[in-house]
XYZ file of C-alpha atoms in Angstrom:
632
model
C 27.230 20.673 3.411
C 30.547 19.988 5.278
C 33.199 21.664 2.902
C 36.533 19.461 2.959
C 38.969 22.986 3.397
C 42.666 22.708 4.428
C 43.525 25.633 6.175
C 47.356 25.765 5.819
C 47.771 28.849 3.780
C 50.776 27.569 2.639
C 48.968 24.646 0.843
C 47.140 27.598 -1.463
C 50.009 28.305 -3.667
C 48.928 29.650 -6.874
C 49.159 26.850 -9.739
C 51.886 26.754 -12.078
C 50.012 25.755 -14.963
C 49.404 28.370 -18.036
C 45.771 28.427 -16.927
C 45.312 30.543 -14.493
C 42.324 32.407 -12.883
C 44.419 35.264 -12.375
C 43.368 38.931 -14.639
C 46.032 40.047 -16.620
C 47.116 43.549 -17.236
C 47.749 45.250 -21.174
C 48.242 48.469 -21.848
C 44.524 50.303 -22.833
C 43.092 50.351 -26.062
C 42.866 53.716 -27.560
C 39.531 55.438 -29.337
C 37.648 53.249 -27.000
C 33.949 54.144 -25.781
C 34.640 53.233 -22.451
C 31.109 54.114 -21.099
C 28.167 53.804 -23.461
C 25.094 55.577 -22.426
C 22.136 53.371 -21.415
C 19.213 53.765 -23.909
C 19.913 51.570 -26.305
C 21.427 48.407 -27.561
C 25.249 48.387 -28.313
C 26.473 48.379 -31.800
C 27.815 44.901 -31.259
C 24.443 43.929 -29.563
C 22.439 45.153 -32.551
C 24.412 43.958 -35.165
C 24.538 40.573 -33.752
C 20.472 40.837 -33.156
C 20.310 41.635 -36.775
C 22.010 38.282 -38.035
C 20.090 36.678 -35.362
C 16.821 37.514 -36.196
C 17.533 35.843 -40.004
C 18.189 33.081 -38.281
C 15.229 32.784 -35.814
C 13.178 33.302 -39.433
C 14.298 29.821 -40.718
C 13.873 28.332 -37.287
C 10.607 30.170 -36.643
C 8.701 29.508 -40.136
C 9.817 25.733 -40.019
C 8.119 25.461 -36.618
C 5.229 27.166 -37.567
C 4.348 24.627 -40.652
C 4.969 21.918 -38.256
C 2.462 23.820 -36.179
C -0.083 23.732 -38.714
C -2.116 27.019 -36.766
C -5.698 27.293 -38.978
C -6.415 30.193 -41.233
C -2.894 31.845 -40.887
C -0.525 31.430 -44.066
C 3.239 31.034 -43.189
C 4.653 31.994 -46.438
C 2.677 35.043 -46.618
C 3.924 35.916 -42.678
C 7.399 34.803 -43.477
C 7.376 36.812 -46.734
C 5.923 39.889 -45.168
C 9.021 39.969 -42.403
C 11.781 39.643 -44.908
C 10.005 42.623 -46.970
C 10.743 44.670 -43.301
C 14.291 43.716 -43.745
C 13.408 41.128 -40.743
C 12.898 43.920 -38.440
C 9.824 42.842 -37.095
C 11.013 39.143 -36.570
C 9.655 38.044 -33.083
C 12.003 38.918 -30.381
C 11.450 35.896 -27.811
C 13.537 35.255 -24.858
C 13.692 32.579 -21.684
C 15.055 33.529 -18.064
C 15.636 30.756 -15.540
C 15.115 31.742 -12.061
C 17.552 31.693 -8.851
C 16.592 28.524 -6.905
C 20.045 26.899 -6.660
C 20.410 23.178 -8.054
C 16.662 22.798 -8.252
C 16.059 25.597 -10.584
C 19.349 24.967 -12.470
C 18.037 21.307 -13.974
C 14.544 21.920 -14.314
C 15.674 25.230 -16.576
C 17.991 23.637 -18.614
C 14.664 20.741 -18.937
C 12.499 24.029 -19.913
C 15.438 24.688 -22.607
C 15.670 21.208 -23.525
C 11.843 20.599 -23.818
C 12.059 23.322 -26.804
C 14.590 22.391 -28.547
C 14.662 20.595 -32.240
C 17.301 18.590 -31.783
C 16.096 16.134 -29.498
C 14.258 13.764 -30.268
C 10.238 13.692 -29.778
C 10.083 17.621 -29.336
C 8.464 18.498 -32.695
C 6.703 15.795 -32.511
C 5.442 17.294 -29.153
C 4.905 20.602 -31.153
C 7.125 22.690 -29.334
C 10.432 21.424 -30.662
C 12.128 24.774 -32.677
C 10.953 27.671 -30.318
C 14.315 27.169 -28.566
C 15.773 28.152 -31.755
C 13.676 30.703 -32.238
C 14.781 32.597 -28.735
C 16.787 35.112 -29.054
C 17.971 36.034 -25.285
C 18.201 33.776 -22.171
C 18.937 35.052 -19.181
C 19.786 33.674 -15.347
C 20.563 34.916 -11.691
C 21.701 32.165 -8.907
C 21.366 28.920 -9.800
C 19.390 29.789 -13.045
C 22.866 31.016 -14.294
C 24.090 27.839 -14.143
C 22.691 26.062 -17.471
C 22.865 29.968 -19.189
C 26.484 30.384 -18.502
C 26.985 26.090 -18.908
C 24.974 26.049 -22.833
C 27.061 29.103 -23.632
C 30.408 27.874 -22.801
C 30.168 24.571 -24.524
C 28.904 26.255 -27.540
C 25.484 25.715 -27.010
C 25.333 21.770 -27.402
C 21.689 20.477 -26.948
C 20.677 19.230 -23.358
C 21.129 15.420 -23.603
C 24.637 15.717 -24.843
C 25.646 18.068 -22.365
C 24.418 16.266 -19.562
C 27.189 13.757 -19.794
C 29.654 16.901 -19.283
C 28.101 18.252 -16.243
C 28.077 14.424 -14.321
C 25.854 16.299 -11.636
C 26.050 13.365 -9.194
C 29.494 14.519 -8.456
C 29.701 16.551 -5.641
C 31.859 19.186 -6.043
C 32.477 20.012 -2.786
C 34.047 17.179 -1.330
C 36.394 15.791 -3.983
C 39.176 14.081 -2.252
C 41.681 13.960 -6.011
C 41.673 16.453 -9.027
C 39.816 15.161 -12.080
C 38.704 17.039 -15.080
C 35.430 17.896 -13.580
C 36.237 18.115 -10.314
C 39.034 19.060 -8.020
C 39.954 19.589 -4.137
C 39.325 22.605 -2.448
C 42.725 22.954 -2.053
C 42.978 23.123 -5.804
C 40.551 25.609 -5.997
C 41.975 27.890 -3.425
C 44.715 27.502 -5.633
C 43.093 29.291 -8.021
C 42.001 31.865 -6.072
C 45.804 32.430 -4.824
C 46.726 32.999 -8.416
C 44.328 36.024 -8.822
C 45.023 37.283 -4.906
C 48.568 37.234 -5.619
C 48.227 39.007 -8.860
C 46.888 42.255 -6.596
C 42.984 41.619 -7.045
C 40.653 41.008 -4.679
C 38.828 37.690 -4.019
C 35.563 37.154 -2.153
C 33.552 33.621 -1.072
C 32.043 34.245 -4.523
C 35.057 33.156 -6.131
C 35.156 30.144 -4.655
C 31.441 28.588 -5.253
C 31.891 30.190 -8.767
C 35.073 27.727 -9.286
C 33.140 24.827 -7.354
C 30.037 25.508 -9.623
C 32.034 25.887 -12.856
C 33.753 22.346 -12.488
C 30.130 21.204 -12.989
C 28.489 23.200 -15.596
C 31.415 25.229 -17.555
C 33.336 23.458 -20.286
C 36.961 22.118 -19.627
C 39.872 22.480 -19.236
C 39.619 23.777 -15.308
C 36.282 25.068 -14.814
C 36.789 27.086 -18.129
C 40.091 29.052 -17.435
C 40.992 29.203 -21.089
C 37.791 30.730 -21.751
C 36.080 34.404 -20.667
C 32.600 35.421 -20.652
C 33.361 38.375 -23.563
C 34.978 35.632 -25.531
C 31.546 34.231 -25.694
C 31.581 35.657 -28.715
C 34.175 34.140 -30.871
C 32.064 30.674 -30.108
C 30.958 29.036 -33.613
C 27.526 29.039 -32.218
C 27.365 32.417 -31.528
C 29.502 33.821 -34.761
C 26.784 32.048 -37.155
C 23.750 32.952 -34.552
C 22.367 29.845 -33.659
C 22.999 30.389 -29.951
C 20.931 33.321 -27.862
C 22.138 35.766 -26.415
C 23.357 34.983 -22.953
C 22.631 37.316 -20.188
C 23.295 36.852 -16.286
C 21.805 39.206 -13.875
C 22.663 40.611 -10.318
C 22.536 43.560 -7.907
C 24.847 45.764 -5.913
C 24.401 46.952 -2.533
C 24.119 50.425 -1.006
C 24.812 52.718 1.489
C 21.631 52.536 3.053
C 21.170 48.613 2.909
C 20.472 46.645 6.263
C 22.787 45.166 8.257
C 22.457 42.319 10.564
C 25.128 40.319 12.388
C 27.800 43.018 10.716
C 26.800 41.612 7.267
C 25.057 43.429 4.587
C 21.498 42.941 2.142
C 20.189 44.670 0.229
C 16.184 46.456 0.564
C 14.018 45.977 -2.415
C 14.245 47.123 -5.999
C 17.756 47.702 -5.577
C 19.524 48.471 -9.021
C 19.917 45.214 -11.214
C 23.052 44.973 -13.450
C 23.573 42.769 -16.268
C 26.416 40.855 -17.384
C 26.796 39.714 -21.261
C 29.244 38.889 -23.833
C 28.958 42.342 -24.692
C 28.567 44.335 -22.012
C 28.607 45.003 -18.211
C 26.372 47.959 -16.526
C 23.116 48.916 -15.906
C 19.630 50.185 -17.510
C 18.396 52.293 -14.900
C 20.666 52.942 -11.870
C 21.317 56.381 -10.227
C 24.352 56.125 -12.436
C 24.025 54.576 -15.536
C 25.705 52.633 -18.909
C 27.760 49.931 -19.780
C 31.346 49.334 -20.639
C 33.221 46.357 -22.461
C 32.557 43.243 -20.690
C 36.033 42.159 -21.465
C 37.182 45.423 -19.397
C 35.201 44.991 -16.526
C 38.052 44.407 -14.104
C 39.683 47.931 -14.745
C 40.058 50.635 -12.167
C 38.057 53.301 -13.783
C 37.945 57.348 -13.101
C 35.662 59.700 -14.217
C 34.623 57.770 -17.233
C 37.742 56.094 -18.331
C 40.778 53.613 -17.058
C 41.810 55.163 -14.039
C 45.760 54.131 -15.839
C 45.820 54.181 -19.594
C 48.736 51.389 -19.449
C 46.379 49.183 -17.028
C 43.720 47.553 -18.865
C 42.612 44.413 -16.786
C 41.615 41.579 -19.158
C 40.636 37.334 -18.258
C 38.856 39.015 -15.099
C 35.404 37.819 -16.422
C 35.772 34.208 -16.563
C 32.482 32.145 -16.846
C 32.976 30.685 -13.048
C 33.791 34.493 -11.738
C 30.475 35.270 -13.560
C 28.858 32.147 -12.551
C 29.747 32.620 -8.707
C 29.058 36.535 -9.235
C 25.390 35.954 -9.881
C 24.753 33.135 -7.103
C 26.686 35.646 -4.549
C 24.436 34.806 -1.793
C 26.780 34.226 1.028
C 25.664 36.816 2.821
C 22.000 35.820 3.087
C 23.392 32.357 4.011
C 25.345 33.679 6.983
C 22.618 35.962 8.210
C 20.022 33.607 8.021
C 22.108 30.836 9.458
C 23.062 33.135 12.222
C 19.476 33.919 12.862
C 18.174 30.473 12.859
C 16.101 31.259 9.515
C 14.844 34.158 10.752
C 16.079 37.089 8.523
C 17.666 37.019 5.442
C 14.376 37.038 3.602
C 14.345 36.923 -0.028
C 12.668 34.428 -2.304
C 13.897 30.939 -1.762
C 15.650 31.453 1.445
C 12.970 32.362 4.126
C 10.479 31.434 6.088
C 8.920 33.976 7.655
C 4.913 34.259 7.753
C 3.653 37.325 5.751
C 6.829 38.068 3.435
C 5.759 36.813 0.252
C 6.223 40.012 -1.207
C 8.874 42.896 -0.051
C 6.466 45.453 -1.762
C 3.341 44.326 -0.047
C 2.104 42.037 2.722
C 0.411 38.885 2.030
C -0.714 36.019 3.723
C 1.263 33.344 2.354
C 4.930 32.352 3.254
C 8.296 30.974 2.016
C 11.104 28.366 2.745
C 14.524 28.449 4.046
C 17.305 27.892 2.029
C 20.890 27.952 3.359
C 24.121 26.058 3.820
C 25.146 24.985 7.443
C 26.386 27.014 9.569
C 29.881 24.875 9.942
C 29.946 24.575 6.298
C 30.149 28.589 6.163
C 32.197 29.107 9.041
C 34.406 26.535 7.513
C 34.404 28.922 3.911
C 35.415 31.944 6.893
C 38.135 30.589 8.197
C 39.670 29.495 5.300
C 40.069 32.782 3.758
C 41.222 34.108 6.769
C 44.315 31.826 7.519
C 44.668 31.690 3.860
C 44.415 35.049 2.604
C 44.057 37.115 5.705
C 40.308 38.303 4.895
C 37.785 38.080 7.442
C 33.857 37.748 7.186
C 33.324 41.364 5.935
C 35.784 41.267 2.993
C 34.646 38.300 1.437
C 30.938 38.357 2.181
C 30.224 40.175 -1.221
C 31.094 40.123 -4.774
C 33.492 42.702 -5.938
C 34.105 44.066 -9.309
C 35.536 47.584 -10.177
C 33.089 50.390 -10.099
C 32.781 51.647 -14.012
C 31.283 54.879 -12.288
C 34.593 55.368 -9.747
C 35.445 59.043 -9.581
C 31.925 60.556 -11.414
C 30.026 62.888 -9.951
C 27.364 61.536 -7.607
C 23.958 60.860 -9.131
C 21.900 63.593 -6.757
C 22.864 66.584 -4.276
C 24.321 65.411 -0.938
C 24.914 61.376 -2.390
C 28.552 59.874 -1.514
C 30.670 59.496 -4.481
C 30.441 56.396 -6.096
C 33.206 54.245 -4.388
C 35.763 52.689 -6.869
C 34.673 49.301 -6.097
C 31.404 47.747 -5.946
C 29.738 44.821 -3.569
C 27.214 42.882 -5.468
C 25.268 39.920 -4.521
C 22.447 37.307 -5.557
C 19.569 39.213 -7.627
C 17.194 37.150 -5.683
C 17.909 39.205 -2.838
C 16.378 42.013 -3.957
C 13.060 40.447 -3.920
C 13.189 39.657 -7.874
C 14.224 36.186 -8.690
C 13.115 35.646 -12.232
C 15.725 37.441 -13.927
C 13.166 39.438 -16.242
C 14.816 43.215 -16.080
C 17.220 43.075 -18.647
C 14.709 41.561 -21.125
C 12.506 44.201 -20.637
C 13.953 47.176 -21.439
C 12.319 48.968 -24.693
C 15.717 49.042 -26.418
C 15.477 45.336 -26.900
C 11.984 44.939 -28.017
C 10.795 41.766 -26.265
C 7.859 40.189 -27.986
C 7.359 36.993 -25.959
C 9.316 36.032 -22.723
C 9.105 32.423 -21.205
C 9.282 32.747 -17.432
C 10.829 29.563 -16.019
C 10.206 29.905 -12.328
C 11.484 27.397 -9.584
C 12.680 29.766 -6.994
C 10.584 27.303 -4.469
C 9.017 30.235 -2.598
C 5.941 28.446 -1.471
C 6.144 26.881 1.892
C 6.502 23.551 3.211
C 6.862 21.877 -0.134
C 9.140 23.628 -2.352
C 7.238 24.494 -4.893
C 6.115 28.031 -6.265
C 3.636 30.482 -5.780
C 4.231 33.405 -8.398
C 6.232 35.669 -6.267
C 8.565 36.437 -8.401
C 6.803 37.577 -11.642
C 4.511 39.976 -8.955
C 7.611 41.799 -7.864
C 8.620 42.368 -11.164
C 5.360 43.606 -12.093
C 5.602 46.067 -9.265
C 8.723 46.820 -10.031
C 8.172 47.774 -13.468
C 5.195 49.307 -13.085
C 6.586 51.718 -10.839
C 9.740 52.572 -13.447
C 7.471 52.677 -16.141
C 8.366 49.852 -17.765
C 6.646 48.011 -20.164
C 5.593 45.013 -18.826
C 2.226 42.880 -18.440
C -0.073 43.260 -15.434
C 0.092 40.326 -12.696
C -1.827 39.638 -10.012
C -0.714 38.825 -6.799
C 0.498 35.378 -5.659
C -3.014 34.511 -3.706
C -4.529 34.308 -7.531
C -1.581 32.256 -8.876
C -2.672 29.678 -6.025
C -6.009 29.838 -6.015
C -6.605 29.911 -9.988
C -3.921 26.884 -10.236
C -1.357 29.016 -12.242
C 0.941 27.430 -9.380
C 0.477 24.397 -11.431
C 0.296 25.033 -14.944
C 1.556 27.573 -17.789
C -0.506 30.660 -18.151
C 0.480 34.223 -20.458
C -0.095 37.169 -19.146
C -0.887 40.362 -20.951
C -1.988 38.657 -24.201
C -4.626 41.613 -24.600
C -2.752 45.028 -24.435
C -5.594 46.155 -21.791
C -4.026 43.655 -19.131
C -0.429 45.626 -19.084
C 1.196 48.663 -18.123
C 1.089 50.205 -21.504
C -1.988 49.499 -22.693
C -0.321 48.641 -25.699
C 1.806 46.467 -27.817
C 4.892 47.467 -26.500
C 4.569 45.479 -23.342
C 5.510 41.643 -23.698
C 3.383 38.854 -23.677
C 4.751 36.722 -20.697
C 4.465 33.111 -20.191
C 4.959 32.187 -16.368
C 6.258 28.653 -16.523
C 5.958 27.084 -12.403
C 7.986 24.097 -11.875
C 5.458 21.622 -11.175
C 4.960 18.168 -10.544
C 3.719 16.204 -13.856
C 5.550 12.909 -14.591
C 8.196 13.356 -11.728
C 7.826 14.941 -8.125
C 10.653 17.312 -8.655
C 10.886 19.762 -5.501
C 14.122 18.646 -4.211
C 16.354 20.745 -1.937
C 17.819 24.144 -4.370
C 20.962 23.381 -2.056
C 21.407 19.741 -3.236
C 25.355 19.250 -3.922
C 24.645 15.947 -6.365
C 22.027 14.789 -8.187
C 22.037 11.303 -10.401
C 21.958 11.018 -13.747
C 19.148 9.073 -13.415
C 17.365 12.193 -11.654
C 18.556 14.447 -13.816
C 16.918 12.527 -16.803
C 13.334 12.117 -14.956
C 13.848 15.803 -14.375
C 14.526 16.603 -18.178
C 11.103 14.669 -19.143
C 9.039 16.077 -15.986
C 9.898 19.891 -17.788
C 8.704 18.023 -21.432
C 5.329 17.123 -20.256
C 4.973 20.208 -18.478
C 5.867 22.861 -21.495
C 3.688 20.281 -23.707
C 1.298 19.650 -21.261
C 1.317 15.602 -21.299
C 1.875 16.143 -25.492
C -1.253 17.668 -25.301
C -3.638 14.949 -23.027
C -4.267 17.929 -20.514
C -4.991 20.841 -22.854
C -5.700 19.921 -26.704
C -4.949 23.615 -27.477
C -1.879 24.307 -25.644
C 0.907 23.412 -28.191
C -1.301 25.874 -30.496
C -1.166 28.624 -27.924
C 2.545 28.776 -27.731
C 2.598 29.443 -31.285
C 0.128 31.638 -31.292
C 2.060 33.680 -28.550
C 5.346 33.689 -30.301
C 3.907 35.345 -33.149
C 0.985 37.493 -31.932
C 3.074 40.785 -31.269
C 4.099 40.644 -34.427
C 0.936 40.270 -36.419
C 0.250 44.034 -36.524
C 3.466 44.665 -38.046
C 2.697 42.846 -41.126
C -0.699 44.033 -41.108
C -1.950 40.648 -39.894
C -4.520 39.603 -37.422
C -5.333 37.184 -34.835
C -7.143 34.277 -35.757
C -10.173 32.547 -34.184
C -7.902 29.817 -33.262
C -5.643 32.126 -31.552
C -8.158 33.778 -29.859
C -9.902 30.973 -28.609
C -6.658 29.406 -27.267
C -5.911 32.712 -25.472
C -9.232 32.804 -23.346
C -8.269 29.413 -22.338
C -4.636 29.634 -21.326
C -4.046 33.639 -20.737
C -5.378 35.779 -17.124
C -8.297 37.363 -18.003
C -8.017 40.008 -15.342
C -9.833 38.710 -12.395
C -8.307 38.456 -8.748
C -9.000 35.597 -6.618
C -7.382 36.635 -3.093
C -9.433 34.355 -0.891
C -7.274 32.643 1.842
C -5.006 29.856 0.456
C -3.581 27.122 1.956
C -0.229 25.057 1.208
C 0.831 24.721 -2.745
C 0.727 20.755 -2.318
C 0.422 19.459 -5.794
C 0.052 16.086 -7.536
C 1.358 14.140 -10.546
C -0.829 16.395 -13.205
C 0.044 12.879 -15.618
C -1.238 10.925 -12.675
C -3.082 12.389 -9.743
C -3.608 9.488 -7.381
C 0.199 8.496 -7.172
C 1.572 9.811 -3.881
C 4.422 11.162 -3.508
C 4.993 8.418 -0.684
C 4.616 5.474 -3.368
C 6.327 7.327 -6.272
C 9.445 7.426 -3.931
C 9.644 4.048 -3.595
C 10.841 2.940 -7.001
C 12.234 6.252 -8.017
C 16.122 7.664 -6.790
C 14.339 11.039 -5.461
C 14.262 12.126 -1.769
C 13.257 15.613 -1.327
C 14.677 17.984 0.966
């Protein structure tokens, strides 16, 4: 990527229009709960579940008659959850992984491939569990289509598509347009909020460049905020999930190379929703407004009762906080692909996993060098910033001025650096759908990070480091193997749940969720092109969307007669118990076919090379020739 960048500052004047991507400043709000205790869910948060769970009812029973699932009465299920004042309704969510453009279209074709509004999908079988989700949740390019559906109020896939014309690239425009705009333009915008007295980072700027894309006009979403999420139609009447984008901050004792900071594993995840920004489980931690979350803070509260930052948390800020991974870029540009590793963006033999060594490797990821040197100097003639000031996110500290978290810590510094989640060895942004207060039931792991070598596809990474991870916090959580089994049982290639029997998780009960790992995978369309593509046709885009269809419905059902059922079956089985329900044969049957069953295969593997599942003897080579793809 060559980034078109004039770098007379005086061209970056901020722009005069009423939009602007500039915070403003009101005095504070009084009787405000500035920090809420982690725990549990907001008020707000649990109010809004409540309404959404009536909804997910409707959606949920309707899908389940279409299902037609033997020996299991619907009424009587549907009945028996209303009696519970719908307490026990199934609490399913989706995360999209980090992988950049790549994971970003295939996602939103996961989303799409669920959804009752377009056309074939409940004819498919699977059409209505989209509406039945009640969280999804993104980091890096996964945030993409989460903060994109929310901020067009949640229109379906197809229709949406025409809004996001991804064969523009955004990065080169040479005149402004509606959905896209110079980079002079958008340094514009990033003079207005400079000028206003906050800081601005290279986050800023591929947040505005990625908003143009995927966040509703007018301007990349400047009349709109991330905590205004909430006055959408779609979300007021609860027909649109929860929206939740994920990231991490760094630390004092983080690794540096080349000057520039990443951070080690299992670093502290944050969370970013309409509601909300904080953490679960940090040294320090809780959640204030998200509409606040560009105030100064001290010892609990606004560091200035009269300054109350609000418009900091616009969708592209939050959109370019959660794909902060300029950092890695630089590093591992600077080290010819040689450090920076995290999932997606390395190479190096015997990574796979920052917790533990195995014998399988990843990819590189990156932008140029010139294209980031370019992104350097801009800032620096523009704004005066040099590498180290704009190599992070930054975002107020909510914890500036408390006491530090243990004996002999530093203070918690009033602002904090955060960058890509992925970095921290967990791309599938799982954490915040996993904590007990929100009572996860079923969660759909999309996952097209592209961590296996060579050919960009996957190799279950991710959903092992989350294990890990939440095994060792005591989360609940399912157990996974590691990726050598993924490979070597095919799970690289197909869907497969994981702790549908409560023996298989970290509980050993029904408190841990039954996850579905969903690998991007070849079916109908070779689909491993480059996570840093900057356009992608229609066209491509579309043969994307129906690659993700055949793979959630497994080619409508001509590679697994019972898959379709198994979904269903999983959507509803944590539930059962509740009503005083069991599992049926058919359920049980479908689950020995399509969930782990606890055995490890670790034998050596060798590259994740897959075919056309629809249509195994069509080569890559010869697909190419009469389809738009070229991979990276």
């Amino acid at each position: 990527m060559l980034l078109i960048l004039t770098l007379a500052a005086a061209a970056y004047a901020a722009n005069s229009s009423s939009l602007t991507y500039a915070p403003t400043i009101a005095p504070c709000p009084e009787n405000q709960q500035w920090i809420r205790p982690a725990g549990e869910l907001s008020t707000a948060e649990a109010q809004w579940l409540c309404g959404r769970k009536r909804v997910v009812l409707d959606a949920l029973s309707t899908y389940l008659e279409r299902l037609g699932l033997e020996d299991f009465d619907v009424c009587n299920y549907t009945e028996a959850l209303k009696e519970c004042n719908y307490a026990h309704v199934p609490t399913i969510g989706f995360a999209v992984s980090g992988g950049g453009a790549a994971s970003a279209f295939t996602g939103a074709g996961g989303l799409r491939a669920l959804d009752a509004r377009i056309p074939g999908t409940t004819e498919q079988g699977i059409g209505g569990l989209l509406q039945s989700i009640s969280y999804i949740s993104g980091l890096s390019g996964g945030a993409w289509p989460v903060v994109g559906f929310a901020t067009y109020d949640f229109l379906n896939a197809d229709e949406i598509l025409d809004y996001w014309q991804p064969e523009l690239n955004r990065f080169n425009a040479t005149n402004d347009t509606q959905f896209a705009v110079t980079s002079k333009s958008m340094f514009g915008d990033l003079a207005a909020k400079f000028e206003a007295g906050f800081n601005i980072t290279a986050s800023d700027f591929f947040g505005r460049a990625w908003g143009y894309e995927f966040i509703a006009p007018p301007r990349a979403g400047l009349n709109l905020t991330w905590s205004g999420i909430t006055n959408m139609p779609s979300f007021k009447n609860f027909t649109m999930p929860l929206p939740i984008v994920e990231l991490c901050i760094l630390e004092p004792n983080d690794v540096e190379y080349f000057g520039i900071e990443l951070p080690t594993p299992n670093k502290t995840l944050w969370e970013a929703t309409p509601f909300e920004f904080g953490n679960w489980d940090g040294p320090l931690s809780g959640f204030i407004p998200t509409g606040y979350m560009g105030t100064p803070f001290n010892n609990g509260s606004p560091a200035n009762a009269e300054v109350c930052v609000q418009n900091f948390d616009k969708p592209s800020y939050v959109m370019g906080a959660a794909g902060a991974a300029f950092n890695a870029w630089y590093i591992e540009d600077k080290s010819n692909n040689t450090l920076a590793q995290f999932p997606k963006r390395s190479e190096i033999a015997n990574t796979l996993s920052p917790y533990e060594d195995h014998s399988v490797s990843k990819r590189s990821f990156s932008f140029p060098l010139a294209a980031i040197e370019a992104v350097v100097t801009s800032f620096q003639e523009s704004f005066g910033l040099d590498l180290t000031s704009i190599a992070y996110n930054n975002v107020p500290n909510p914890f500036a001025g408390m006491k530090a978290a243990k004996l002999g810590q530093a203070p918690p510094p009033s602002n904090l650096s955060t960058v890509d989640a992925a970095e921290s060895g967990q791309a599938l942004p799982l954490w915040p759908q996993i904590q007990p207060a929100r009572g996860m039931n079923l969660l759909m792991a999309w996952d097209d990070d592209e961590d296996a070598v060579q050919l960009n596809w996957n190799n279950g990474t991710n959903l092992y480091n989350t294990y890990l991870a939440a095994n060792s916090s005591g989360l609940p959580f399912p157990i996974v193997p590691p990726p050598t089994t993924f490979i070597n049982r095919n799970y690289t290639a197909r869907p497969v749940f994981f702790g549908c029997n409560t023996s298989l998780t970290t509980t050993g009960d029904e408190r841990s969720p039954i996850v579905l790992y969903i690998a991007n995978a070849p079916y109908s369309a070779y689909t491993n092109y480059s996570a840093a593509a900057e356009a992608v046709s229609r066209e491509e885009v579309r043969e994307i969307f129906v690659n993700s269809l055949n793979l959630m419905t497994q080619g409508n059902g001509t590679l697994s007669k019972d898959w379709v059922t198994c979904l269903g079956c999983a959507a509803i089985e944590r539930t059962l118990s509740t009503v005083g329900m069991q599992r049926t044969r058919q359920c049980d049957a479908c689950f020995k076919n399509h969930c782990w069953d606890g055995v490890e295969d670790n034998s050596p593997t060798g590259v994740v090379d897959l075919p056309l599942a629809l249509d195994p003897g069509l080569s890559f080579a010869v697909w190419n020739l009469t389809h738009p793809f070229v991979p990276s």
